[in-house]
Every structure is written in structure tokens, then in C-alpha cells.
Short mmCIF file of C-alpha atoms and ligand atoms in Angstrom, two decimals:
data_model
loop_
_atom_site.label_atom_id
_atom_site.label_comp_id
_atom_site.label_asym_id
_atom_site.label_seq_id
_atom_site.Cartn_x
_atom_site.Cartn_y
_atom_site.Cartn_z
CA MET B 361 -0.39 0.21 0.09
CA LYS B 362 2.39 2.34 0.66
CA VAL B 363 4.51 2.20 -2.45
CA ILE B 364 1.87 2.64 -4.12
CA LYS B 365 1.09 5.94 -3.05
CA GLN B 366 5.25 6.42 -3.17
CA VAL B 367 4.12 5.40 -6.77
CA TYR B 368 1.10 7.58 -6.89
CA LEU B 369 3.25 10.69 -5.83
CA LEU B 370 6.23 10.36 -7.51
CA CYS B 371 3.70 10.16 -10.55
CA VAL B 372 1.79 12.75 -9.34
CA LEU B 373 5.10 15.19 -9.26
CA LEU B 374 5.92 14.11 -12.85
CA VAL B 375 2.93 14.84 -14.09
CA THR B 376 2.69 18.49 -12.60
CA SER B 377 6.79 19.44 -13.06
CA MET B 378 5.89 18.10 -16.96
CA PHE B 379 3.41 20.69 -16.69
CA SER B 380 4.77 23.18 -15.58
CA GLY B 381 7.88 22.37 -17.85
CA CYS B 382 5.24 23.59 -20.51
CA LEU B 383 4.30 26.58 -18.92
CA THR B 384 5.12 29.69 -21.54
CA LYS B 385 6.46 32.28 -20.40
CA GLU B 386 3.16 34.00 -20.76
CA GLN B 387 1.22 31.82 -17.99
CA SER B 388 4.24 31.92 -15.35
CA HIS B 389 4.95 35.99 -15.29
CA PRO B 390 2.21 37.25 -16.62
CA ASP B 391 2.92 41.00 -18.02
CA ILE B 392 3.29 44.12 -16.17
CA GLN B 393 -0.28 45.52 -15.21
CA PRO B 394 -1.18 48.55 -17.90
CA ASN B 395 -1.80 51.85 -16.84
CA LYS B 396 -5.96 52.39 -16.54
CA VAL B 397 -4.90 54.91 -19.46
CA VAL B 398 -3.53 52.34 -22.42
CA PRO B 399 -4.46 53.62 -26.43
CA SER B 400 -6.54 50.96 -28.59
CA PRO B 401 -4.35 48.79 -30.33
CA GLN B 402 -5.67 51.40 -34.26
CA GLN B 403 -3.66 53.94 -32.20
CA LEU B 404 -0.86 51.84 -31.28
CA ALA B 405 -0.49 50.94 -35.14
CA TYR B 406 -1.44 54.16 -36.01
CA GLN B 407 1.42 55.85 -33.76
CA GLN B 408 4.41 52.79 -35.23
CA MET B 409 3.38 54.70 -38.40
CA GLU B 410 5.27 57.45 -37.35
CA MET B 411 5.17 60.09 -40.34
CA VAL B 412 2.03 60.31 -42.37
CA GLY B 413 1.26 63.00 -45.43
CA PHE B 414 -0.49 66.30 -45.86
CA ILE B 415 -2.75 67.36 -49.43
CA HIS B 416 -3.26 70.91 -49.40
CA PHE B 417 -4.73 71.21 -52.85
CA THR B 418 -7.94 73.32 -53.97
CA VAL B 419 -9.70 76.47 -55.55
CA ASN B 420 -6.69 78.50 -53.93
CA THR B 421 -3.80 76.88 -55.41
CA PHE B 422 -5.50 78.89 -58.69
CA THR B 423 -6.27 82.08 -56.42
CA ASP B 424 -3.39 82.10 -54.92
CA LYS B 425 -4.76 81.88 -51.14
CA GLU B 426 -4.38 80.13 -48.04
CA TRP B 427 -8.64 80.57 -46.71
CA GLY B 428 -10.81 81.03 -50.19
CA TYR B 429 -13.93 83.07 -49.17
CA GLY B 430 -16.54 80.24 -51.08
CA ASP B 431 -17.57 82.83 -54.16
CA GLU B 432 -15.07 80.77 -56.44
CA ASN B 433 -15.95 80.18 -60.01
CA PRO B 434 -15.65 76.73 -60.10
CA GLU B 435 -14.16 77.52 -63.21
CA ILE B 436 -10.80 78.15 -62.18
CA PHE B 437 -9.82 74.64 -60.74
CA ASN B 438 -8.53 73.30 -63.84
CA PRO B 439 -5.12 71.34 -63.16
CA THR B 440 -3.76 70.39 -66.34
CA GLN B 441 -1.30 67.95 -65.64
CA LEU B 442 -2.35 66.48 -62.54
CA ASP B 443 -0.52 62.90 -61.40
CA VAL B 444 -1.97 61.77 -58.25
CA GLU B 445 0.51 58.76 -58.35
CA GLN B 446 3.17 61.38 -58.32
CA TRP B 447 2.04 62.91 -54.98
CA VAL B 448 1.32 59.33 -53.39
CA LEU B 449 5.91 58.33 -55.23
CA THR B 450 6.81 61.50 -54.23
CA ALA B 451 5.02 61.29 -50.19
CA LYS B 452 6.27 57.53 -50.04
CA ALA B 453 10.02 57.46 -51.05
CA GLY B 454 9.79 59.98 -47.64
CA GLY B 455 8.82 57.31 -45.63
CA LEU B 456 5.17 58.74 -45.28
CA LYS B 457 2.86 55.89 -44.51
CA GLU B 458 -0.59 57.69 -45.14
CA LEU B 459 -1.68 60.92 -47.09
CA ILE B 460 -4.61 63.58 -46.42
CA LEU B 461 -5.92 64.89 -48.44
CA THR B 462 -8.32 68.12 -48.40
CA ALA B 463 -11.64 66.94 -50.19
CA LYS B 464 -12.82 69.59 -48.77
CA HIS B 465 -11.56 73.08 -47.14
CA HIS B 466 -13.08 76.70 -45.47
CA ASP B 467 -13.83 77.57 -49.41
CA GLY B 468 -16.29 74.24 -49.17
CA PHE B 469 -15.19 73.74 -52.64
CA CYS B 470 -15.00 69.35 -53.33
CA LEU B 471 -12.89 67.31 -55.04
CA TRP B 472 -15.49 64.38 -55.90
CA PRO B 473 -18.65 65.96 -57.22
CA SER B 474 -20.73 65.45 -54.13
CA GLN B 475 -24.36 64.71 -54.73
CA TYR B 476 -25.03 67.23 -52.48
CA THR B 477 -23.53 71.09 -53.81
CA GLU B 478 -22.76 72.08 -57.03
CA HIS B 479 -19.59 73.50 -55.68
CA SER B 480 -17.29 70.66 -56.64
CA VAL B 481 -15.15 69.05 -59.45
CA LYS B 482 -18.33 68.64 -61.46
CA ASN B 483 -18.21 72.11 -62.60
CA SER B 484 -14.82 72.39 -63.55
CA PRO B 485 -13.30 72.14 -66.61
CA TYR B 486 -10.58 68.65 -64.71
CA LYS B 487 -11.83 66.27 -66.68
CA LYS B 488 -14.46 67.83 -68.33
CA GLY B 489 -17.02 67.82 -65.36
CA GLN B 490 -16.58 64.21 -64.91
CA GLY B 491 -13.09 64.38 -62.84
CA ASP B 492 -13.44 62.43 -58.97
CA ILE B 493 -9.61 63.77 -57.15
CA VAL B 494 -10.76 61.72 -54.18
CA ARG B 495 -11.10 58.35 -56.05
CA GLU B 496 -8.11 59.05 -57.64
CA PHE B 497 -5.91 59.57 -55.00
CA SER B 498 -6.96 56.77 -52.16
CA ASP B 499 -7.25 54.54 -55.96
CA ALA B 500 -3.79 55.51 -55.93
CA CYS B 501 -2.59 55.89 -51.66
CA ARG B 502 -3.75 51.85 -51.88
CA LYS B 503 -1.97 51.09 -55.44
CA HIS B 504 1.55 52.33 -53.19
CA GLY B 505 0.65 51.02 -49.74
CA LEU B 506 -0.33 54.25 -48.38
CA LYS B 507 -3.12 54.76 -45.53
CA VAL B 508 -5.71 57.36 -46.58
CA GLY B 509 -7.30 59.73 -45.00
CA LEU B 510 -9.36 62.57 -45.63
CA TYR B 511 -10.11 66.70 -44.94
CA LEU B 512 -13.24 67.86 -44.37
CA SER B 513 -13.09 71.29 -43.49
CA PRO B 514 -16.52 71.56 -40.90
CA TRP B 515 -16.04 75.23 -41.64
CA ASP B 516 -18.21 75.94 -44.89
CA ARG B 517 -16.89 79.87 -46.56
CA ASN B 518 -19.31 78.99 -49.51
CA HIS B 519 -22.93 76.96 -48.03
CA PRO B 520 -26.16 79.15 -47.88
CA ASP B 521 -27.14 76.77 -44.74
CA TYR B 522 -23.70 77.71 -42.92
CA GLY B 523 -24.78 78.53 -39.38
CA LYS B 524 -27.94 77.10 -39.52
CA PRO B 525 -29.01 73.69 -38.38
CA GLU B 526 -29.25 72.36 -41.98
CA TYR B 527 -26.05 72.59 -42.36
CA ILE B 528 -25.01 69.92 -40.24
CA THR B 529 -27.34 67.35 -42.29
CA TYR B 530 -25.57 68.43 -45.19
CA TYR B 531 -22.53 67.88 -43.21
CA ARG B 532 -22.67 64.59 -42.44
CA ASN B 533 -23.98 63.90 -45.83
CA GLN B 534 -21.13 64.48 -47.02
CA LEU B 535 -19.91 62.46 -44.55
CA ARG B 536 -21.77 60.04 -45.60
CA GLU B 537 -20.54 59.84 -48.75
CA LEU B 538 -16.45 60.38 -48.30
CA LEU B 539 -16.82 57.29 -45.45
CA THR B 540 -19.04 54.74 -47.87
CA ASN B 541 -17.89 55.28 -51.52
CA TYR B 542 -14.27 55.20 -51.02
CA GLY B 543 -13.41 52.40 -49.35
CA GLU B 544 -10.91 52.08 -46.14
CA ILE B 545 -10.68 55.96 -44.51
CA ASN B 546 -7.62 55.82 -42.06
CA GLU B 547 -8.12 59.20 -40.32
CA ILE B 548 -10.49 61.29 -40.44
CA TRP B 549 -9.20 64.98 -39.88
CA PHE B 550 -11.67 67.83 -38.47
CA ASP B 551 -10.16 71.24 -38.55
CA GLY B 552 -10.97 73.33 -35.36
CA ALA B 553 -10.64 76.95 -37.44
CA ASN B 554 -14.71 77.95 -37.14
CA GLY B 555 -16.66 80.46 -38.46
CA GLY B 556 -16.27 84.56 -39.61
CA ASP B 557 -16.92 86.11 -42.28
CA GLY B 558 -17.83 84.10 -45.94
CA TYR B 559 -20.03 84.08 -49.49
CA TYR B 560 -22.69 82.05 -47.47
CA GLY B 561 -24.22 81.69 -50.53
CA GLY B 562 -25.07 85.04 -51.59
CA ALA B 563 -25.37 86.62 -48.43
CA ASN B 564 -21.44 87.20 -47.92
CA GLU B 565 -21.93 88.20 -44.07
CA SER B 566 -20.36 87.20 -40.66
CA ARG B 567 -21.35 84.25 -39.09
CA PHE B 568 -20.38 82.67 -35.66
CA ILE B 569 -21.09 79.59 -34.45
CA ASP B 570 -21.18 77.89 -30.85
CA LYS B 571 -18.49 76.06 -30.85
CA GLU B 572 -19.99 74.15 -27.81
CA THR B 573 -23.37 72.74 -29.16
CA TYR B 574 -23.71 73.98 -32.65
CA TYR B 575 -21.33 70.76 -33.96
CA ASP B 576 -23.31 68.37 -31.93
CA TRP B 577 -20.03 66.18 -32.54
CA PRO B 578 -20.81 62.85 -30.28
CA ASN B 579 -22.86 62.37 -33.04
CA THR B 580 -21.36 63.52 -35.76
CA ILE B 581 -17.60 60.86 -34.38
CA LYS B 582 -20.88 58.27 -33.46
CA LEU B 583 -21.48 58.43 -37.36
CA VAL B 584 -18.03 58.83 -39.26
CA LYS B 585 -18.07 55.32 -36.09
CA GLU B 586 -20.36 53.21 -37.67
CA LEU B 587 -19.46 54.58 -41.08
CA GLN B 588 -15.39 53.26 -40.26
CA PRO B 589 -15.44 51.41 -37.23
CA ASP B 590 -11.61 51.06 -37.38
CA ILE B 591 -11.23 54.60 -38.50
CA LYS B 592 -8.63 57.41 -36.12
CA ILE B 593 -10.84 60.62 -35.69
CA PHE B 594 -8.25 63.92 -35.44
CA SER B 595 -9.05 67.37 -33.84
CA ASP B 596 -7.91 69.43 -31.52
CA ALA B 597 -9.54 67.39 -29.29
CA GLY B 598 -9.59 63.75 -30.25
CA PRO B 599 -11.19 61.57 -30.02
CA ASP B 600 -8.83 59.06 -31.45
CA ILE B 601 -5.84 61.79 -32.80
CA ARG B 602 -5.00 65.54 -31.04
CA TRP B 603 -2.93 68.44 -32.11
CA VAL B 604 -0.25 69.67 -30.01
CA GLY B 605 -1.59 72.86 -30.13
CA ASN B 606 1.47 74.84 -33.12
CA GLU B 607 1.94 74.13 -36.51
CA HIS B 608 5.10 73.53 -36.60
CA GLY B 609 5.11 70.18 -36.38
CA PHE B 610 6.84 70.25 -32.66
CA ALA B 611 5.73 68.02 -29.46
CA GLY B 612 6.80 69.46 -26.33
CA GLU B 613 9.79 68.14 -24.43
CA THR B 614 7.59 66.98 -22.38
CA PHE B 615 5.03 65.13 -23.95
CA TRP B 616 2.69 62.64 -22.90
CA SER B 617 0.12 60.87 -24.60
CA PRO B 618 -3.01 61.25 -22.59
CA ILE B 619 -4.72 64.06 -21.73
CA GLN B 620 -8.09 64.52 -19.38
CA THR B 621 -10.59 65.03 -22.23
CA ASP B 622 -14.10 65.78 -19.82
CA SER B 623 -14.03 69.39 -20.34
CA LEU B 624 -12.98 70.04 -24.00
CA VAL B 625 -14.30 71.18 -26.83
CA ILE B 626 -13.15 70.50 -30.91
CA GLY B 627 -12.45 73.66 -31.41
CA ASP B 628 -11.83 75.36 -28.36
CA SER B 629 -8.57 74.23 -26.87
CA ASN B 630 -5.77 75.33 -24.91
CA PRO B 631 -2.92 74.90 -26.99
CA GLU B 632 -0.44 74.88 -24.15
CA TYR B 633 -2.02 71.76 -22.46
CA LEU B 634 -2.75 69.91 -26.00
CA ASN B 635 1.87 70.60 -25.95
CA THR B 636 2.57 68.42 -22.69
CA GLY B 637 -0.33 66.42 -22.82
CA ASP B 638 -1.03 65.54 -19.12
CA PRO B 639 -0.07 62.25 -16.90
CA GLU B 640 -3.73 62.49 -15.64
CA GLY B 641 -5.13 62.21 -18.54
CA ASN B 642 -8.38 60.19 -18.97
CA LYS B 643 -8.00 59.16 -22.27
CA TRP B 644 -5.20 58.22 -24.92
CA ILE B 645 -5.47 60.54 -27.28
CA ILE B 646 -2.74 60.35 -30.08
CA GLY B 647 -0.13 63.75 -30.89
CA GLN B 648 0.00 64.78 -34.04
CA CYS B 649 1.97 67.03 -34.94
CA ASP B 650 1.51 69.15 -38.11
CA VAL B 651 3.27 71.25 -40.36
CA SER B 652 3.66 72.40 -43.92
CA ILE B 653 6.94 71.93 -45.87
CA ARG B 654 5.66 75.12 -46.65
CA PRO B 655 5.82 78.50 -45.06
CA GLY B 656 1.53 78.33 -46.63
CA TRP B 657 -0.79 75.43 -46.37
CA PHE B 658 -1.39 75.59 -50.45
CA TYR B 659 0.97 76.32 -52.77
CA HIS B 660 1.91 79.97 -53.67
CA GLU B 661 5.25 80.55 -56.77
CA SER B 662 6.64 83.38 -54.26
CA GLN B 663 7.49 80.30 -51.82
CA ASP B 664 8.87 78.84 -53.77
CA SER B 665 12.36 79.60 -52.35
CA LEU B 666 11.17 79.30 -48.75
CA VAL B 667 10.43 75.44 -49.45
CA LYS B 668 12.40 73.46 -45.85
CA SER B 669 15.54 72.52 -45.78
CA THR B 670 16.44 68.87 -45.36
CA GLU B 671 17.92 70.82 -42.09
CA GLU B 672 14.97 72.14 -40.68
CA LEU B 673 12.90 68.64 -41.82
CA LEU B 674 14.89 66.79 -40.09
CA ASP B 675 14.71 69.07 -37.28
CA ILE B 676 11.25 68.98 -37.19
CA TYR B 677 11.06 65.02 -37.47
CA TYR B 678 13.26 65.14 -33.61
CA LYS B 679 11.24 67.37 -32.12
CA SER B 680 7.75 65.19 -34.06
CA VAL B 681 8.99 61.34 -34.27
CA GLY B 682 11.85 62.15 -31.52
CA ARG B 683 9.36 63.79 -28.97
CA ASN B 684 6.80 61.10 -28.73
CA GLY B 685 4.28 61.95 -31.49
CA VAL B 686 3.40 61.42 -35.15
CA LEU B 687 4.78 64.03 -37.29
CA LEU B 688 1.41 65.29 -40.39
CA LEU B 689 3.82 66.86 -42.84
CA ASN B 690 2.14 69.04 -45.54
CA LEU B 691 2.91 68.98 -49.55
CA PRO B 692 0.92 70.89 -51.02
CA PRO B 693 0.90 70.66 -55.66
CA ASP B 694 0.83 73.48 -58.05
CA LYS B 695 -1.13 74.81 -60.44
CA ARG B 696 -0.62 72.30 -62.93
CA GLY B 697 -1.34 69.39 -60.00
CA LEU B 698 2.06 68.31 -59.43
CA ILE B 699 4.31 68.57 -55.90
CA HIS B 700 7.06 70.96 -56.89
CA PRO B 701 10.72 69.46 -57.02
CA ILE B 702 12.26 71.53 -54.58
CA ASP B 703 9.88 70.16 -52.63
CA SER B 704 10.13 66.14 -53.34
CA THR B 705 14.28 67.07 -53.54
CA ASN B 706 14.56 68.55 -49.78
CA LEU B 707 12.00 65.50 -48.40
CA ALA B 708 13.61 62.31 -50.69
CA VAL B 709 16.73 63.83 -49.12
CA PHE B 710 15.53 64.33 -45.39
CA LYS B 711 14.25 60.00 -45.41
CA GLN B 712 17.98 59.40 -47.06
CA ILE B 713 19.33 60.86 -43.77
CA ILE B 714 17.02 59.27 -41.16
CA ASP B 715 17.80 55.71 -42.99
CA ARG B 716 21.38 56.68 -42.98
CA THR B 717 21.45 57.56 -39.24
CA PHE B 718 19.23 55.06 -37.94
CA ASP B 719 20.59 51.94 -39.98
CA LYS B 720 22.80 50.73 -37.49
CA ASN B 721 21.91 50.23 -34.06
CA LEU B 722 25.56 50.07 -31.97
CA VAL B 723 23.80 48.03 -29.53
CA SER B 724 24.20 44.57 -31.15
CA ASN B 725 26.63 42.35 -29.35
CA ALA B 726 25.98 44.80 -26.00
CA SER B 727 24.95 43.20 -23.06
CA ALA B 728 22.81 44.93 -20.43
CA SER B 729 22.30 44.49 -16.67
CA ALA B 730 20.25 46.54 -14.56
CA SER B 731 19.57 47.41 -10.47
CA ASN B 732 16.49 45.14 -10.56
CA HIS B 733 14.51 43.35 -12.50
CA ARG B 734 11.34 42.12 -11.92
CA PHE B 735 11.11 38.83 -10.35
CA ASP B 736 14.93 37.86 -11.59
CA HIS B 737 12.81 36.67 -14.90
CA GLU B 738 14.41 37.25 -18.81
CA LYS B 739 10.85 38.14 -19.32
CA PHE B 740 11.82 41.51 -18.07
CA SER B 741 15.23 40.54 -18.10
CA PRO B 742 17.22 43.95 -18.98
CA GLU B 743 19.15 42.25 -22.73
CA ASN B 744 15.41 42.93 -23.80
CA VAL B 745 16.09 46.91 -24.33
CA ILE B 746 19.18 45.44 -26.55
CA ASP B 747 17.59 43.18 -28.82
CA GLN B 748 16.42 45.33 -31.03
CA ASN B 749 12.19 43.94 -30.50
CA ASP B 750 10.03 46.35 -29.37
CA THR B 751 7.43 42.96 -28.36
CA THR B 752 10.31 42.34 -25.54
CA TYR B 753 11.15 45.47 -22.56
CA TRP B 754 12.84 45.38 -19.03
CA SER B 755 10.08 45.99 -15.85
CA THR B 756 11.18 46.44 -12.45
CA ASP B 757 9.29 45.18 -8.78
CA ASP B 758 6.66 45.80 -7.53
CA ASN B 759 7.11 49.53 -5.94
CA VAL B 760 10.75 50.26 -7.44
CA PHE B 761 9.71 53.47 -9.50
CA SER B 762 13.41 54.06 -9.73
CA SER B 763 16.24 51.53 -11.26
CA GLU B 764 19.07 51.65 -13.72
CA VAL B 765 19.74 49.95 -16.95
CA ILE B 766 23.79 49.82 -17.98
CA VAL B 767 24.71 48.99 -21.17
CA GLU B 768 28.12 47.52 -22.52
CA LEU B 769 29.34 47.52 -25.79
CA SER B 770 31.48 45.18 -27.02
CA GLU B 771 33.85 48.18 -28.43
CA GLU B 772 34.18 52.05 -27.20
CA SER B 773 31.87 54.06 -29.91
CA VAL B 774 30.56 57.26 -31.30
CA PHE B 775 27.16 57.93 -31.01
CA ASP B 776 25.36 61.04 -30.93
CA ARG B 777 21.69 59.74 -31.40
CA ILE B 778 20.10 57.21 -28.84
CA VAL B 779 16.70 56.01 -29.08
CA ILE B 780 14.78 54.87 -25.98
CA SER B 781 11.43 53.53 -26.30
CA GLU B 782 8.73 52.13 -23.67
CA PRO B 783 5.95 49.53 -24.31
CA ILE B 784 3.30 51.91 -25.03
CA ARG B 785 0.08 48.97 -24.74
CA PHE B 786 0.84 49.37 -20.99
CA GLY B 787 0.70 53.18 -21.20
CA GLN B 788 2.78 55.84 -20.41
CA ARG B 789 4.70 55.88 -17.73
CA ILE B 790 8.69 57.65 -17.35
CA SER B 791 8.52 61.04 -16.09
CA GLU B 792 12.48 61.89 -15.32
CA PHE B 793 15.32 60.05 -16.51
CA GLU B 794 19.22 61.18 -17.26
CA ILE B 795 21.28 59.22 -19.65
CA GLN B 796 25.51 59.08 -18.82
CA ILE B 797 28.70 57.36 -20.36
CA GLU B 798 31.80 56.05 -18.78
CA LYS B 799 34.80 57.92 -19.49
CA GLU B 800 37.72 56.70 -17.41
CA GLY B 801 36.39 54.66 -14.52
CA SER B 802 33.72 57.34 -13.87
CA TRP B 803 30.57 58.77 -15.18
CA THR B 804 29.41 61.44 -16.78
CA LYS B 805 25.56 62.61 -17.81
CA VAL B 806 25.37 63.40 -21.21
CA ALA B 807 21.48 63.59 -21.67
CA GLU B 808 18.52 63.80 -19.45
CA GLY B 809 14.59 63.97 -20.09
CA THR B 810 10.99 63.58 -18.54
CA THR B 811 8.56 61.93 -20.49
CA ILE B 812 9.63 59.09 -23.16
CA GLY B 813 6.44 57.11 -24.51
CA TYR B 814 6.61 55.65 -28.18
CA LYS B 815 9.81 56.84 -28.47
CA ARG B 816 12.64 59.75 -27.76
CA ILE B 817 15.95 60.64 -29.87
CA LEU B 818 17.79 62.51 -27.99
CA ARG B 819 20.42 64.08 -29.82
CA ILE B 820 23.88 65.03 -28.20
CA GLU B 821 27.37 65.76 -29.08
CA PRO B 822 29.44 63.00 -30.43
CA ALA B 823 30.59 60.84 -26.94
CA SER B 824 33.04 57.89 -27.27
CA SER B 825 31.72 54.93 -24.79
CA SER B 826 31.63 51.45 -24.34
CA LYS B 827 29.34 51.80 -21.02
CA LEU B 828 25.38 54.08 -21.35
CA LYS B 829 23.43 53.75 -18.09
CA LEU B 830 19.74 54.26 -18.34
CA LYS B 831 18.69 56.06 -14.73
CA ILE B 832 14.63 55.81 -14.31
CA LEU B 833 14.31 59.11 -11.75
CA ASP B 834 10.90 59.11 -11.09
CA SER B 835 8.57 56.76 -12.95
CA LYS B 836 3.97 57.14 -12.23
CA ASN B 837 3.82 52.81 -12.23
CA ILE B 838 7.46 50.95 -12.59
CA PRO B 839 8.80 51.52 -15.79
CA ALA B 840 9.35 49.68 -18.80
CA ILE B 841 11.84 49.85 -21.73
CA SER B 842 11.41 47.67 -24.81
CA GLU B 843 14.43 49.61 -26.77
CA LEU B 844 17.29 51.71 -26.49
CA GLY B 845 19.46 52.07 -29.22
CA LEU B 846 22.76 54.12 -30.76
CA TYR B 847 23.93 56.00 -33.73
CA LYS B 848 25.91 58.35 -34.76
CA THR B 849 24.79 60.63 -37.66
CA THR B 850 26.80 60.02 -40.91
CA ASN B 851 26.81 63.28 -43.57
C1 FUL G 945 -5.70 74.73 -40.69
C2 FUL G 945 -6.71 75.77 -41.55
O1 FUL G 945 -7.25 76.89 -41.07
C3 FUL G 945 -5.10 75.68 -42.36
O2 FUL G 945 -6.19 76.26 -44.05
C4 FUL G 945 -4.65 74.26 -42.77
O3 FUL G 945 -6.30 73.43 -43.67
C5 FUL G 945 -4.42 73.72 -41.66
C6 FUL G 945 -4.07 72.58 -41.34
O4 FUL G 945 -5.55 73.07 -40.47
O5 FUL G 945 -6.79 74.84 -38.52
CA1 CA G 946 13.47 44.36 -26.68
#
């Protein structure tokens, strides 16, 4: 009897140990507890695009204006060499993963033959009134693997009903057209500029609306999501993507993705607040840094000498993508319907420099250690920050909010760019950090910062060392780092 019991116990032990051996890392060590506010999978995919583009094109291109009054004769819209593939290929060569077209700007002129207005391409000489630029654009984007975004200005200086409830019906009818007839739309852009003087069907007057109530945004947002469940909605206040409070393409040095949306009104937000975000925010809303490659959003020949240089574009990149934002760069086609060669050249060279800079991560063959690592388990090992895999991460034991990771390179190397990422699927956590390098046996601080988020890129003077220390000084939750990369710019 005793022997049987012993054999039985042995079997039980064997089976349990066999099973625990089979347990995946996942089951034995669950991931860290996410923050209350995290991005949706759609937002995560959007953030990973890093750079997207804008195409501002309408009657303004032909009148040399930035804001059309709404009284333009559709016959002036006559791009003789329009080539949407040229736009898309230019954007693609520049590393942009999505393009957003101004289907309708404040002048109310529609680039598609909307059935609800005569103020559109159907009354222009373009393709003898048979053209549909939204169709051409969305087809070309998809053909070349870019996501499609559309801008539909809420303010309409042409429409006679602007300011009355009837206009909201008109606006929603147009949204319905755009979001049902053109396939999958990845982003819709709601501009905050609203109300003022305009043509308004011949009334030629000023009309002002109540920003809080006029558009009934909650129902418009509901309609958009019904029509396109995975779409991301941009406005200054979200709900999926937000403005960063300026049109220079600069996110704040401190930049939290969450913001407090309870009392936010679309079209009436506080730029300073949007520029830093809020660690206590109740919603994750991606920061999108919009900027034009030229001084204006629309093409003006007089600005051909003022196209942003590759150096300016690089600075914008570091202040947007490098600060946990997504860069939205505008490329305005000219009267022919083509992006000017100065713009496309500067953009392409910018992208080549980015690619060259971030081609070789100096941490390959490095090793990493940390002052604390969660459960001393490999799932949270400091080695995970140098494995060049976004999904693996280092983290600390519960209640350890400050800690440090040391990366030791296989040989002394020169670097001037440091890239750090948090695994933001668990939320944004780190609020203060510094970087030190070892030089002749002692540590020197070379960079410091507050937030990290999806990606933080630090530009430093070229430094030569074989050891680097990332010190997390403060964090809103136990810290986690998915990647740390070191690079050297080249000429
Ligand atoms: C602003 C608009 O008024 C500009 O014309 C442009 O479209 C820019 C992206 O947003 O609010
Ligand atoms: Ca990793």
C-alpha cells in the first residue's frame, strides 16, 4: 500500500513538473499591469506609422490664397497635369505612410462630385467635369501601400446654410459620401477653424457658431465610427488623434499621450495643454505634429524659395517623432497638380539621412544589466532593451520606481543619437530620466529628459564610450523600457 502511494505521488510530481515545464513565459510570468489609460490597437498601429502626409489642394491653389472666401467660380479649378501617383510616390519616398487629402477646405469646394452641392469638381474644366480627385487619390494611395486620410472642413464659407441646423445635415451627408464610397479610410481630419466672414450662398456676411453645441460632435463621431469602425478621428481634442497646439510640427519636450477630455471642446482647446499632454489624463489621444513643407498650406509660387530645407525637416522630425508624436507633413501640389521638385527633393534627401542615421544600431553585440529586474526573470531582463525587438521589455519589481540599466558595448564607439522606447501598450509611465556615459572610469551625464513614450530620440554631441547608463529617476508606475538604441549620424 505504502509503495503504491509513493509511486502515485511520484507520478503526480512528474506530471506537474512536466506541465510546469510546458508553461509558456506568458503563463508563468504575466505582463506588467497596464496603466488605466492605454492606446487602442488601432492607435498603436497609427503611432507606429511615425510619419504621415497632408495634401492641401483646392481653388486656393489657383487664387493664390490660404483661405478661400467661398465665392470662387469652380471653373478656375483647372490642374492641367494633375498626377496623384506623383503625390503618392513623393510621399512614399519621403517615408510617409499615409496621406490626408483636403476633400473640402474652408471655401467649401469639393474635390469629389458630391451630390449635395454644385460647388465642386463637377463644374470645373478638370476632366470636363467628370473628374473625382478623391477617387483617384484613394486608389493611388492603396496601389502604393499608403493609408488614406481625408480632411472635411467643418467650416464652409460657401454653403448658404452654414450656421443653421440644416448645414449639419449637409455636413453629415458629405461625411456619409466620403466614408462609404471610397473604401477603407484610415483617418478623418476635423479642422478647428470655425466661423467668420464668407460668401454663404451670396449673403456675404459674418457668421459665428457656438463651438460647444453647433456641430453636435458626439453624434457626428458616432456616425463616423459606424461607417468606418477602425478609422482614427483627428481634431484638436481627439477622440483618437489630437493637435499638439502649434503648426510648426513640434511636440513639447515633455509629451504625454493621455489628456483630460472631460471639459474639452473641439475647436476650443488650450494649445499649451495639448503641447504637453497630461499624465493624469483620462484618454489616450495620439499627438500629431502638423506642419507644412512651405510657409503656407497651399502652393504659392512666391514661396518656392521658402521650402523647408532638409536640416529644417530633420529638426522637425526630432521634435515630433523624437518626442513621442506622429509627424504630419504637408506637401501642396502646384497649379499643374504636381508637387514641386524643390519640395520632393528636400523630402527625399531628408528621408535618406534618417535612413542612414538609424541604419546601424551600435548595441548589437552589447550586453545589459540593471539594478533591479522584475522577479529576476528573463521575461523582464535588461537584455530585452537591446534585443531590437519592440515587443520584449525590461521592467522592475513592484514599488521600484527608480532604477538603472547599463548597456555595455563590445567596443568603444562614437554615437550622437540615443533612442529610447516604452512598451506603450501598457501605458506611458516614465516622467524623469537621465543618460550617463562612462569615461575613464567615471560617469558623466550626457542627456536628461522627462517623458519617453513610444519613442524618444536624444541628440547629443558625439560621445565616445563603451558603457552607457539609463537612469530612471521617476515614473508614474513601475518603469518599463522596450528598446534602447545608439546611433551615429553620417554626412
Ligand atoms: C488650419 C486651417 O485653417 C489651415 O488652412 C490648414 O488646413 C491647417 C492644417 O489647419 O486650421
Ligand atoms: Ca526589446
